[in-house]
mmCIF file of C-alpha atoms in Angstrom:
data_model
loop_
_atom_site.group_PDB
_atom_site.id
_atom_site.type_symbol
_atom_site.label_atom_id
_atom_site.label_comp_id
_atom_site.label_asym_id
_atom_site.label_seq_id
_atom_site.Cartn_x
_atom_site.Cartn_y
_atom_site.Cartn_z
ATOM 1 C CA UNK A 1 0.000 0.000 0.000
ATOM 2 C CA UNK A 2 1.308 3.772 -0.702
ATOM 3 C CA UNK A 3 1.084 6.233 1.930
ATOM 4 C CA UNK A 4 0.707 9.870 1.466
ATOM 5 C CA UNK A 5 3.112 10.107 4.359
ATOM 6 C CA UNK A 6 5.217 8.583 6.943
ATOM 7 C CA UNK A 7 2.444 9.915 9.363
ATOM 8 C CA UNK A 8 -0.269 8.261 7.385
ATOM 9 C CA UNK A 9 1.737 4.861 7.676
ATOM 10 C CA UNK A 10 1.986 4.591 11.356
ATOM 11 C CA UNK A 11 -1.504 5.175 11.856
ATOM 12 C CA UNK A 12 -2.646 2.576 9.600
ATOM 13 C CA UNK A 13 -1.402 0.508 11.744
ATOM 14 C CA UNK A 14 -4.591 1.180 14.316
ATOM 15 C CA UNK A 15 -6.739 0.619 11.411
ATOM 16 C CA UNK A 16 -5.162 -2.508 10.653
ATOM 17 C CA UNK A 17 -5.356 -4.028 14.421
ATOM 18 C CA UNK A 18 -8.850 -2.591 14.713
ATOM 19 C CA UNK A 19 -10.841 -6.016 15.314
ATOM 20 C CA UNK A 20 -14.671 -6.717 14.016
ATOM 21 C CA UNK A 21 -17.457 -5.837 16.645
ATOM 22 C CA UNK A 22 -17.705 -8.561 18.945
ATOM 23 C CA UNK A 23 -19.741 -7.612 22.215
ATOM 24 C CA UNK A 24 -19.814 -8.399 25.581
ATOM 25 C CA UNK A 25 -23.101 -9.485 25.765
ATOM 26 C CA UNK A 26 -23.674 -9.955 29.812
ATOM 27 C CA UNK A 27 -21.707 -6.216 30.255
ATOM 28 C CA UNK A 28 -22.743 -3.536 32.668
ATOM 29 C CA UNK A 29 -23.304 -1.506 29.514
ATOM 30 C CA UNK A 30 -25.496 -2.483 26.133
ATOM 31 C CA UNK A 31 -24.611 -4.170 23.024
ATOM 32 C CA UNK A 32 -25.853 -0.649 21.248
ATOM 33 C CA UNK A 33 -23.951 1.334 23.700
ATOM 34 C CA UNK A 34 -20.520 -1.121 23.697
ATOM 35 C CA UNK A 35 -21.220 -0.230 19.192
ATOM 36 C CA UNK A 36 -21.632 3.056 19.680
ATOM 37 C CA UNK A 37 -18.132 3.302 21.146
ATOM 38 C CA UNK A 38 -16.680 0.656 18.975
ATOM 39 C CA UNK A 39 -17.766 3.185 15.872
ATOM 40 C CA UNK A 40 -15.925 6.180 17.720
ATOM 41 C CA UNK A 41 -12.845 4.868 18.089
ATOM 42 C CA UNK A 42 -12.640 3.424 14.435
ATOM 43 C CA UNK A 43 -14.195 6.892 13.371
ATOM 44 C CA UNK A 44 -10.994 8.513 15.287
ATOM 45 C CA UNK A 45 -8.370 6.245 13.551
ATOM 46 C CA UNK A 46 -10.046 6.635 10.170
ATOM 47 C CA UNK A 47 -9.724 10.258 10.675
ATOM 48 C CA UNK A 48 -6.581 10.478 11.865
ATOM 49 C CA UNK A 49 -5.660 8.285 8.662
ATOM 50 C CA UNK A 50 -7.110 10.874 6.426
ATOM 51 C CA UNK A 51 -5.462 13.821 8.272
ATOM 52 C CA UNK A 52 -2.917 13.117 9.802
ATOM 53 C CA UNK A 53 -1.966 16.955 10.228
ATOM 54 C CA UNK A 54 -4.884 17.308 12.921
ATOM 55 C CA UNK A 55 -2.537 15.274 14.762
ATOM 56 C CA UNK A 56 0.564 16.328 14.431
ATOM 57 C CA UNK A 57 2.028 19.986 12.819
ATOM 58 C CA UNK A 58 4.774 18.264 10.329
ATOM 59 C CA UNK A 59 4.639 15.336 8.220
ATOM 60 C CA UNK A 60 7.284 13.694 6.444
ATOM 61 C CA UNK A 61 8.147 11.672 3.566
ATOM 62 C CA UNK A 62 6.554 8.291 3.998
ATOM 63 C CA UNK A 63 9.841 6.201 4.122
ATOM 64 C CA UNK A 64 10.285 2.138 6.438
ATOM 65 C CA UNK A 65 12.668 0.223 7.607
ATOM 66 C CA UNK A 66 13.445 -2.428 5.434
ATOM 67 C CA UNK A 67 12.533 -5.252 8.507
ATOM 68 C CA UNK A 68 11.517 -4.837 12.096
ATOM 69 C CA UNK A 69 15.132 -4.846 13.514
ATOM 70 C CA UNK A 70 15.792 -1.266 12.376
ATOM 71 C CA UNK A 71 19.201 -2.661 10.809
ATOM 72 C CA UNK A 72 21.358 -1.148 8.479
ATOM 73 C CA UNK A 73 19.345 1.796 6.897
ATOM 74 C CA UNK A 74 21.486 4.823 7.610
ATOM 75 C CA UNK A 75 18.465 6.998 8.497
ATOM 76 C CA UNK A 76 18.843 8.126 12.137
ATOM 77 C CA UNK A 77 16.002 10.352 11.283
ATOM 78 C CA UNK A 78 13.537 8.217 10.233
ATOM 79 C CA UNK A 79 12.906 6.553 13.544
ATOM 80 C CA UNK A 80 13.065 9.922 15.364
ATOM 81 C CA UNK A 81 10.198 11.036 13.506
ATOM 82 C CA UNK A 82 8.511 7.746 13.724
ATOM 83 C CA UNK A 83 8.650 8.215 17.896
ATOM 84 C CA UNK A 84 7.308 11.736 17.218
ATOM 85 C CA UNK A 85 3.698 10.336 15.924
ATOM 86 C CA UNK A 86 3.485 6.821 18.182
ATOM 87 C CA UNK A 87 4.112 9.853 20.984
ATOM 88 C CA UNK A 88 1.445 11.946 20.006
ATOM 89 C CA UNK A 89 -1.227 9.310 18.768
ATOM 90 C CA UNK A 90 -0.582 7.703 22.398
ATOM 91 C CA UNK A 91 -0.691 10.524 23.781
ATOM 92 C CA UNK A 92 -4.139 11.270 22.467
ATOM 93 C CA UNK A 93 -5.275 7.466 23.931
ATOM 94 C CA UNK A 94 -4.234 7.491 26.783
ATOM 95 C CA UNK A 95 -5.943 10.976 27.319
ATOM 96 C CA UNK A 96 -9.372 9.093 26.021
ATOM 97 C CA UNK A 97 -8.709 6.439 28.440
ATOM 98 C CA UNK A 98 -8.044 8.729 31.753
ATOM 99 C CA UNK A 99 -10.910 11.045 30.622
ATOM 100 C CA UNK A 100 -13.116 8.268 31.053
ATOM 101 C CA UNK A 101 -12.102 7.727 34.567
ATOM 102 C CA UNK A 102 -12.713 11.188 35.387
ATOM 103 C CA UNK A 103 -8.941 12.195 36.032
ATOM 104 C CA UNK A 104 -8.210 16.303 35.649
ATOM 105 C CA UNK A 105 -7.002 15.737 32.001
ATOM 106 C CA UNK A 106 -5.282 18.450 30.021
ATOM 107 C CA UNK A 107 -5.947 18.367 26.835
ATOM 108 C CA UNK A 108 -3.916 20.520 23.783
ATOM 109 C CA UNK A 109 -5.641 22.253 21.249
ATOM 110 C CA UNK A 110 -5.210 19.428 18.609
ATOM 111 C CA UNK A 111 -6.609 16.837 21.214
ATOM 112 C CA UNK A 112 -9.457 19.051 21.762
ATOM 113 C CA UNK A 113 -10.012 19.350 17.919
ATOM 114 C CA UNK A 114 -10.023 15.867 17.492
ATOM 115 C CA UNK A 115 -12.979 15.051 20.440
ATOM 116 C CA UNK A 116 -14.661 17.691 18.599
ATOM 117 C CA UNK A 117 -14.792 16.347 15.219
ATOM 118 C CA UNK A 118 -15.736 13.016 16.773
ATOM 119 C CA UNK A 119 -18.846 14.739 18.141
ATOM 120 C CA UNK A 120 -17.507 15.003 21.889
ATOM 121 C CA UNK A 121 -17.547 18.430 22.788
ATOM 122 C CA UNK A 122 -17.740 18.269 26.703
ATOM 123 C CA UNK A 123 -15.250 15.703 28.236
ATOM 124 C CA UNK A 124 -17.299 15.315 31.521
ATOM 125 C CA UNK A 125 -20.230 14.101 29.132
ATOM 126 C CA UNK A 126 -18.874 10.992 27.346
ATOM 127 C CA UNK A 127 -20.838 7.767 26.363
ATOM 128 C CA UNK A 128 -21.466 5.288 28.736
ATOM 129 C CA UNK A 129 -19.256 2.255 27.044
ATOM 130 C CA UNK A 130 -15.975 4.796 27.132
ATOM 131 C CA UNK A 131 -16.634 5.636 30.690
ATOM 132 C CA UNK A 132 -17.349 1.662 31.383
ATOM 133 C CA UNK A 133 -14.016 0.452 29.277
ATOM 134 C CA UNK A 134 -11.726 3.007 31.322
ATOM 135 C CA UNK A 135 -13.407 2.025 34.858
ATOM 136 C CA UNK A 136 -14.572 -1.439 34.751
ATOM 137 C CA UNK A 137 -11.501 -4.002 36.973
ATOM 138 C CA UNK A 138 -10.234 -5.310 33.825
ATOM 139 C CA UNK A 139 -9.788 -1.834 31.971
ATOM 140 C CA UNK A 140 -6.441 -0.812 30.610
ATOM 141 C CA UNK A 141 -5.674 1.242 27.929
ATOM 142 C CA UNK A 142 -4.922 -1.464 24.912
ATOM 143 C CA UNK A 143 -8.396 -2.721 25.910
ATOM 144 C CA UNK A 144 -9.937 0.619 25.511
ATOM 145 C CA UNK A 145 -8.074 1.514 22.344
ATOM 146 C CA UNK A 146 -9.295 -1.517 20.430
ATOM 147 C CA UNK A 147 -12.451 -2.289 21.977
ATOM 148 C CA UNK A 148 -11.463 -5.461 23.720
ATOM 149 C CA UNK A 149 -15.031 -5.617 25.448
ATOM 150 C CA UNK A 150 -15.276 -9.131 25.957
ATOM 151 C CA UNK A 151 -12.141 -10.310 28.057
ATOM 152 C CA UNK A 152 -12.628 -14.113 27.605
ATOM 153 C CA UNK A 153 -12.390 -13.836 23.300
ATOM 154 C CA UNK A 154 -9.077 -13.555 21.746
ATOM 155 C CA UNK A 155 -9.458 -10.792 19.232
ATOM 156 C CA UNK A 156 -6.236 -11.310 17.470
ATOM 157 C CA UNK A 157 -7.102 -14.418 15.519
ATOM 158 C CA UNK A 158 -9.740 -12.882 13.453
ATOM 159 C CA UNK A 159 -6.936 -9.802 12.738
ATOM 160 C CA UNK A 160 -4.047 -12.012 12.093
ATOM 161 C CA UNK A 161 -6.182 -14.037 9.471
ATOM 162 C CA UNK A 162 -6.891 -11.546 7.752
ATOM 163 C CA UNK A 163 -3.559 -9.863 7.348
ATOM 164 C CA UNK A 164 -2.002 -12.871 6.472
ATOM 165 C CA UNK A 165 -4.566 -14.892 4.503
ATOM 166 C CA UNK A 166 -7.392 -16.826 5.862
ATOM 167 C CA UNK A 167 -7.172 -19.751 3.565
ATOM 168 C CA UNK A 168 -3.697 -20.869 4.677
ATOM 169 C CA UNK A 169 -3.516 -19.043 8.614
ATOM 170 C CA UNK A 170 -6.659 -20.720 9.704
ATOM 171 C CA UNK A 171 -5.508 -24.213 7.649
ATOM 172 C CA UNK A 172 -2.722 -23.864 10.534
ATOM 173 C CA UNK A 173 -4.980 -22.934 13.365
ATOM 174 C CA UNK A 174 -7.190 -25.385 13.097
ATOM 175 C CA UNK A 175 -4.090 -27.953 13.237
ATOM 176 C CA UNK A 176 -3.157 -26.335 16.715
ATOM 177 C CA UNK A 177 -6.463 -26.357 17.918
ATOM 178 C CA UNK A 178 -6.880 -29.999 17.211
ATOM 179 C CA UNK A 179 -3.894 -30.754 18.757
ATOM 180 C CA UNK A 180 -4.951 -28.678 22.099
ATOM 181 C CA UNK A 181 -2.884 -25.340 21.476
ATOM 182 C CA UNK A 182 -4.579 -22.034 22.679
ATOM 183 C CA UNK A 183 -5.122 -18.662 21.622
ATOM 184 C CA UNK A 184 -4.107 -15.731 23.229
ATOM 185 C CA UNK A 185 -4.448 -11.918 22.800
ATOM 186 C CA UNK A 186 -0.901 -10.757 23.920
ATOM 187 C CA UNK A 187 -0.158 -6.886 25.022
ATOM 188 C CA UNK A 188 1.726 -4.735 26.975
ATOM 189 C CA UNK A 189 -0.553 -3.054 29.990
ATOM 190 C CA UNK A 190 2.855 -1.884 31.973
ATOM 191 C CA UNK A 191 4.867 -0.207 28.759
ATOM 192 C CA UNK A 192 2.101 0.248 26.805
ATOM 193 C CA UNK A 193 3.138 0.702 23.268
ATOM 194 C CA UNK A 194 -0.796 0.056 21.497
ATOM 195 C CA UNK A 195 0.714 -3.334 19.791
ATOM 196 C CA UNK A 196 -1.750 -6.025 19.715
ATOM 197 C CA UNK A 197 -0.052 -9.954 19.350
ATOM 198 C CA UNK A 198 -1.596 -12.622 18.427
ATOM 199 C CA UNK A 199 0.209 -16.319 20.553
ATOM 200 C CA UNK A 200 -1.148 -19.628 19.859
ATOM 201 C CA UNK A 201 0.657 -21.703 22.895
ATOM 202 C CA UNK A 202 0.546 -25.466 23.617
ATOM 203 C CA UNK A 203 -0.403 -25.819 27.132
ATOM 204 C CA UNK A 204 1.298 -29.021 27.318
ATOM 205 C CA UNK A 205 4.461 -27.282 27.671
ATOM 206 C CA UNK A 206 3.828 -25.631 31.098
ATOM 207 C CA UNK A 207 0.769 -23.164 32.782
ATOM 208 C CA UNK A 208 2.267 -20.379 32.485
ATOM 209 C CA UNK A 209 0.799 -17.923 29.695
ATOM 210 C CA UNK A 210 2.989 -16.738 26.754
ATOM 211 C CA UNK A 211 4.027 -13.095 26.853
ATOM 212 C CA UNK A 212 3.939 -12.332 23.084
ATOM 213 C CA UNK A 213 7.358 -12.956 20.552
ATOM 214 C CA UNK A 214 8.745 -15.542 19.262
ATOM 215 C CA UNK A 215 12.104 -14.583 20.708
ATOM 216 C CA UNK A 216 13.017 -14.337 23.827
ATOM 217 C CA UNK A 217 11.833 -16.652 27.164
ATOM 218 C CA UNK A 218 10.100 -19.083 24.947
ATOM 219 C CA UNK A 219 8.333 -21.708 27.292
ATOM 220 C CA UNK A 220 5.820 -23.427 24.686
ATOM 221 C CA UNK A 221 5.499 -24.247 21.600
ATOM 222 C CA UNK A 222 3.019 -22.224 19.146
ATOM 223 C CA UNK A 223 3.197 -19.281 16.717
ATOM 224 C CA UNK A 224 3.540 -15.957 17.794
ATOM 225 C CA UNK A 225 2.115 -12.567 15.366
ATOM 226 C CA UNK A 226 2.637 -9.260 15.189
ATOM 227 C CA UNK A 227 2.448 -5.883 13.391
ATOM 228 C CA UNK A 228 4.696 -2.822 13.085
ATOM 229 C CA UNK A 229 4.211 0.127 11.303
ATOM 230 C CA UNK A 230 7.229 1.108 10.657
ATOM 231 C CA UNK A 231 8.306 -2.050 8.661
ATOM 232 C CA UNK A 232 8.173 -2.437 5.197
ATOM 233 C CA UNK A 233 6.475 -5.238 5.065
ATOM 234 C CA UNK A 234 4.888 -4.790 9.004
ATOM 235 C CA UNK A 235 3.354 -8.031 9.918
ATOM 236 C CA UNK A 236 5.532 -11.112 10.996
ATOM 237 C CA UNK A 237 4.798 -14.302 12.358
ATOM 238 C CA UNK A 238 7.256 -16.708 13.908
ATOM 239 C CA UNK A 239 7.709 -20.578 15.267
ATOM 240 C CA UNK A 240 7.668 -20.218 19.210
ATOM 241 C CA UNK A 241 10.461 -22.795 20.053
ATOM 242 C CA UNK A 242 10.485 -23.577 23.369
ATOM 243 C CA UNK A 243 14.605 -23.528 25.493
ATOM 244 C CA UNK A 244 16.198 -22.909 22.522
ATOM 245 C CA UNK A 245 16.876 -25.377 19.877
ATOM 246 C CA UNK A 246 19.671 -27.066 21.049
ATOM 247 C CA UNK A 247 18.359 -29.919 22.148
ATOM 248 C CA UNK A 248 16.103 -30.682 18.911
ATOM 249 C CA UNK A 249 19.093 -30.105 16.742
ATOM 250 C CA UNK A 250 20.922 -32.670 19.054
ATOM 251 C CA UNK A 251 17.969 -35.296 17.706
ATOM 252 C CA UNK A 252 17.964 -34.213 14.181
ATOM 253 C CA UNK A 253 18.671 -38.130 13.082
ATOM 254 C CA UNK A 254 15.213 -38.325 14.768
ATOM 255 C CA UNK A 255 13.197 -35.882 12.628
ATOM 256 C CA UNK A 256 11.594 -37.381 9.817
ATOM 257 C CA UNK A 257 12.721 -35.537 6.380
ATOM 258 C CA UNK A 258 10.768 -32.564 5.875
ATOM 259 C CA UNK A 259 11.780 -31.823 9.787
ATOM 260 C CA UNK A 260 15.269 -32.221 8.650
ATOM 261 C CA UNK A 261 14.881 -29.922 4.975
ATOM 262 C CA UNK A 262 13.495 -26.901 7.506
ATOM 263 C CA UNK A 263 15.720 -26.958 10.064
ATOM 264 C CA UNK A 264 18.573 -27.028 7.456
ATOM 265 C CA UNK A 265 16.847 -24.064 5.545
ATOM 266 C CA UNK A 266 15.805 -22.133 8.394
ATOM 267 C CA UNK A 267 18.390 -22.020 11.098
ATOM 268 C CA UNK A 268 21.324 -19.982 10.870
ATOM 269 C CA UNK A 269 24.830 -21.709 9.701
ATOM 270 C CA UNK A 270 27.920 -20.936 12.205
ATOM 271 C CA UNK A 271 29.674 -17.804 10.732
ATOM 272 C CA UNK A 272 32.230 -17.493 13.864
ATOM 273 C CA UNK A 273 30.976 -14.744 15.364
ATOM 274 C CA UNK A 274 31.822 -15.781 18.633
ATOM 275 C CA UNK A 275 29.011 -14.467 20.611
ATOM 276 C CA UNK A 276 28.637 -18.134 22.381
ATOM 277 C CA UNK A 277 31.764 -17.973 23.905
ATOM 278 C CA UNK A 278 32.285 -13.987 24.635
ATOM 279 C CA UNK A 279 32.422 -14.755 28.386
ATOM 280 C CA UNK A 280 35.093 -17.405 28.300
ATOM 281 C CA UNK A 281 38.223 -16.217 30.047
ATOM 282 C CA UNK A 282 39.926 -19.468 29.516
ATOM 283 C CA UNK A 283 39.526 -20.041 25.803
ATOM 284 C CA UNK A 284 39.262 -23.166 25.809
ATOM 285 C CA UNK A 285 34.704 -22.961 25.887
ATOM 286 C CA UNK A 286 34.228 -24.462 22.432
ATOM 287 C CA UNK A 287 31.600 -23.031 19.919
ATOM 288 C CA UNK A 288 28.445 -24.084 20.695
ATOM 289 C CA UNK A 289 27.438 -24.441 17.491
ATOM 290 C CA UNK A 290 25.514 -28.229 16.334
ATOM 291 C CA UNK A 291 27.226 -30.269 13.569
ATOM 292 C CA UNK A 292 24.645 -32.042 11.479
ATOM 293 C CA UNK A 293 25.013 -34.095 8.516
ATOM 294 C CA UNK A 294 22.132 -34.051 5.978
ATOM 295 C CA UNK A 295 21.865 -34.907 2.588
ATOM 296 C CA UNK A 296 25.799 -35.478 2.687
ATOM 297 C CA UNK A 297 26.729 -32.134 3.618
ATOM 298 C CA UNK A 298 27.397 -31.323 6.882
ATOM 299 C CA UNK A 299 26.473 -28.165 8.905
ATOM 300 C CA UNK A 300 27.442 -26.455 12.247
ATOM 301 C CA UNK A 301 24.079 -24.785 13.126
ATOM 302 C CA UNK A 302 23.918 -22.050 15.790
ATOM 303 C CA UNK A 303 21.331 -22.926 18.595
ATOM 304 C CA UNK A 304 21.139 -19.307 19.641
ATOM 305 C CA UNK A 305 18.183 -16.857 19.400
ATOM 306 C CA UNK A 306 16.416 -18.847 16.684
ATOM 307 C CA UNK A 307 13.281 -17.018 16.403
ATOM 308 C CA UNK A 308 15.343 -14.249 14.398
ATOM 309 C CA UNK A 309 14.952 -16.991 11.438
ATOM 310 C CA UNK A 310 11.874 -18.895 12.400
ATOM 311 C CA UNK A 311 9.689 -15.700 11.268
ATOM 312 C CA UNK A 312 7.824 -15.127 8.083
ATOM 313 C CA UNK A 313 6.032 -11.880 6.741
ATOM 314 C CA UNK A 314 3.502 -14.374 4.707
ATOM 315 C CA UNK A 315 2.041 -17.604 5.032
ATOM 316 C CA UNK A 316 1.257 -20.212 2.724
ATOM 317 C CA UNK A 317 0.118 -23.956 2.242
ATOM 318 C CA UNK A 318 3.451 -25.042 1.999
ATOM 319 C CA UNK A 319 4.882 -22.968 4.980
ATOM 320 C CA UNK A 320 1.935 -24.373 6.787
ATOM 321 C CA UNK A 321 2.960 -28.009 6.081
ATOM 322 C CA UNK A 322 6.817 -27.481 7.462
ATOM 323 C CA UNK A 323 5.421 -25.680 10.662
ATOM 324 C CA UNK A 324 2.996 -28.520 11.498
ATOM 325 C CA UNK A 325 5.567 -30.791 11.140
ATOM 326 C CA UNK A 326 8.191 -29.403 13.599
ATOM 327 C CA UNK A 327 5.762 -28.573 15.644
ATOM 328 C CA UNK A 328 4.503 -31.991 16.096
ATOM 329 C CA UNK A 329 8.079 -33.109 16.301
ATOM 330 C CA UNK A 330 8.502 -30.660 19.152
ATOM 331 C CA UNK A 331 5.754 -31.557 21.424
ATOM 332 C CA UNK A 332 6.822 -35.284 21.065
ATOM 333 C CA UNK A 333 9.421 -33.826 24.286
ATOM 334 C CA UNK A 334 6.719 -31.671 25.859
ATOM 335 C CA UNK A 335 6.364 -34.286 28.556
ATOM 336 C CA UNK A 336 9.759 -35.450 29.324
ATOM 337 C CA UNK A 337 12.044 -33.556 31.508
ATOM 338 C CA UNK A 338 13.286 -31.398 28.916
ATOM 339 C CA UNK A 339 11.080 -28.460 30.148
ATOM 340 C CA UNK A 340 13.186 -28.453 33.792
ATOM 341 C CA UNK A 341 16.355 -29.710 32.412
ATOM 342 C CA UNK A 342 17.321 -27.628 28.846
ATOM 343 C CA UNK A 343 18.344 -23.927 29.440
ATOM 344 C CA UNK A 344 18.208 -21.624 27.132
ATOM 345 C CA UNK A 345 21.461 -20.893 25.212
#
């Protein structure tokens, strides 16, 4: 999609994560007043979309980083000026949200425009579902942003889908589902950055919820989505693998052969960069890297950090096929002691 402007960019991104309309039928507050508030907030992103200037006084060329790691591009500038508008956009939110609990808000002029053209002219007077979503005891302000009303449906799958592609996303939920995986609407209530997440988790692995990412403290097994703005190409999904993948690379004579294809095609090769072994003051730690032998060639794969290249910006049948399959080689351990005995390289 072309963008008028960096400015327009990042705030397609609310657009984008705005879910359908799904109630909370039993609330404190109607299903017409819990719609009336849904079609506010998607008025106020469509707006801001439109004109972005009512938002903030400068726009800029619409440029992205080339991936989400903000690697390599030379342009120092570009992600000052993308903090400028996530700043004043949450800003604006947040604002909403406390207004609704009846904190002494101070609103600037643009803020104030904004309410106005959304037909909220007196911020002691606001509809009953924005007052309920910023006071009821599971409000925060990701909730309220994206009209989360109903706290026991996971949004995120719908949104995911449909950024991705239904055909082929929900051909791999439904294998996770049928093997007992669950969804889970991941977001950040402390440092609250307006990023929805989308984690399917196998609770075979443990009890402990997912936190979102692919990356980092990976306890389950699952998929783990994502979108941001100021990407190229801004939504990513990755393979959650659970401790690291040392130990599955030390059974790789186990995995049947499309197991062994992905893992060869997806994991990164040795390049001696010596991060492994940066704390050795003996020098005698070797590399940590995995030598595997497939197809007569053999490797030395790095176990480190290997949702960096088990993450995808699209999905397909095919991609589909090779996930299911490690996946289901995965949870073949989730019951043995690897969960208390493998640490995480």
């Amino acid at each position: 999609m072309e963008y008028a402007c960096l400015e327009q960019r990042m705030l397609s991104a609310y657009l984008a994560m705005m879910p359908a309309f799904i109630p909370k039928e039993d609330a404190d507050v109607s299903v017409a007043d819990q719609s009336e508030f849904y079609d506010i907030m998607k008025t106020l992103y469509q707006l801001l979309f439109d004109e972005p200037s009512l938002l903030v006084p400068t726009l800029h060329e619409d440029d992205a980083f080339p991936g989400r790691y903000k690697k390599g591009y030379g342009k120092p500038e570009l992600e000052i000026n993308v903090l400028k508008i996530k700043k004043a956009i949450e800003s604006l939110l947040k604002n909403m949200f406390f207004l609704g609990q009846g904190a002494d808000v101070k609103l600037n002029k643009r803020q104030l425009k904004i309410l106005s053209l959304l037909g909220i002219n007196d911020p002691t007077k606001l509809p009953v579902a924005w007052t309920w979503m910023s006071a009821r005891q599971s409000a925060n302000q990701v909730a309220f942003a994206y009209c989360l009303f109903y706290e026991n449906y996971v949004y995120t799958t719908d949104i995911y889908a449909r950024l991705l592609g239904d055909k082929s996303f929900h051909k791999l939920v439904r294998w996770m589902m049928g093997q007992g995986y669950k969804p889970y609407d991941t977001y950040n209530t402390v440092w609250v950055n307006y990023q929805l997440m989308l984690t399917y988790a196998n609770p075979a692995w443990g009890d402990e919820s997912p936190k979102g990412g692919n990356e980092y403290k990976i306890r389950h097994t699952g998929i783990s989505a994502q979108y941001d703005a100021y990407a190229r190409n801004p939504v990513t999904f990755g393979l959650c693998i659970p401790y690291g993948l040392r130990y599955f690379l030390e059974q790789f004579n186990a995995m049947n052969q499309i197991v062994k294809d992905f893992i060869v095609e997806r994991t990164k090769k040795c390049d001696g960069c010596r991060y492994c072994i940066q704390t050795d003051k003996t020098g005698k730690r070797p590399l940590a890297c995995i030598p595997i032998t497939h197809k007569q060639t053999t490797y030395k794969l790095c176990p480190y950090f290997p949702g960096y290249n088990y993450s995808w910006t699209h999905i397909d049948d095919n991609l589909v096929d090779k996930i299911v399959e490690f996946l289901a080689f995965m949870d073949g351990f989730a019951n043995s002691m690897i969960r208390c005995k493998v640490s995480r390289p």
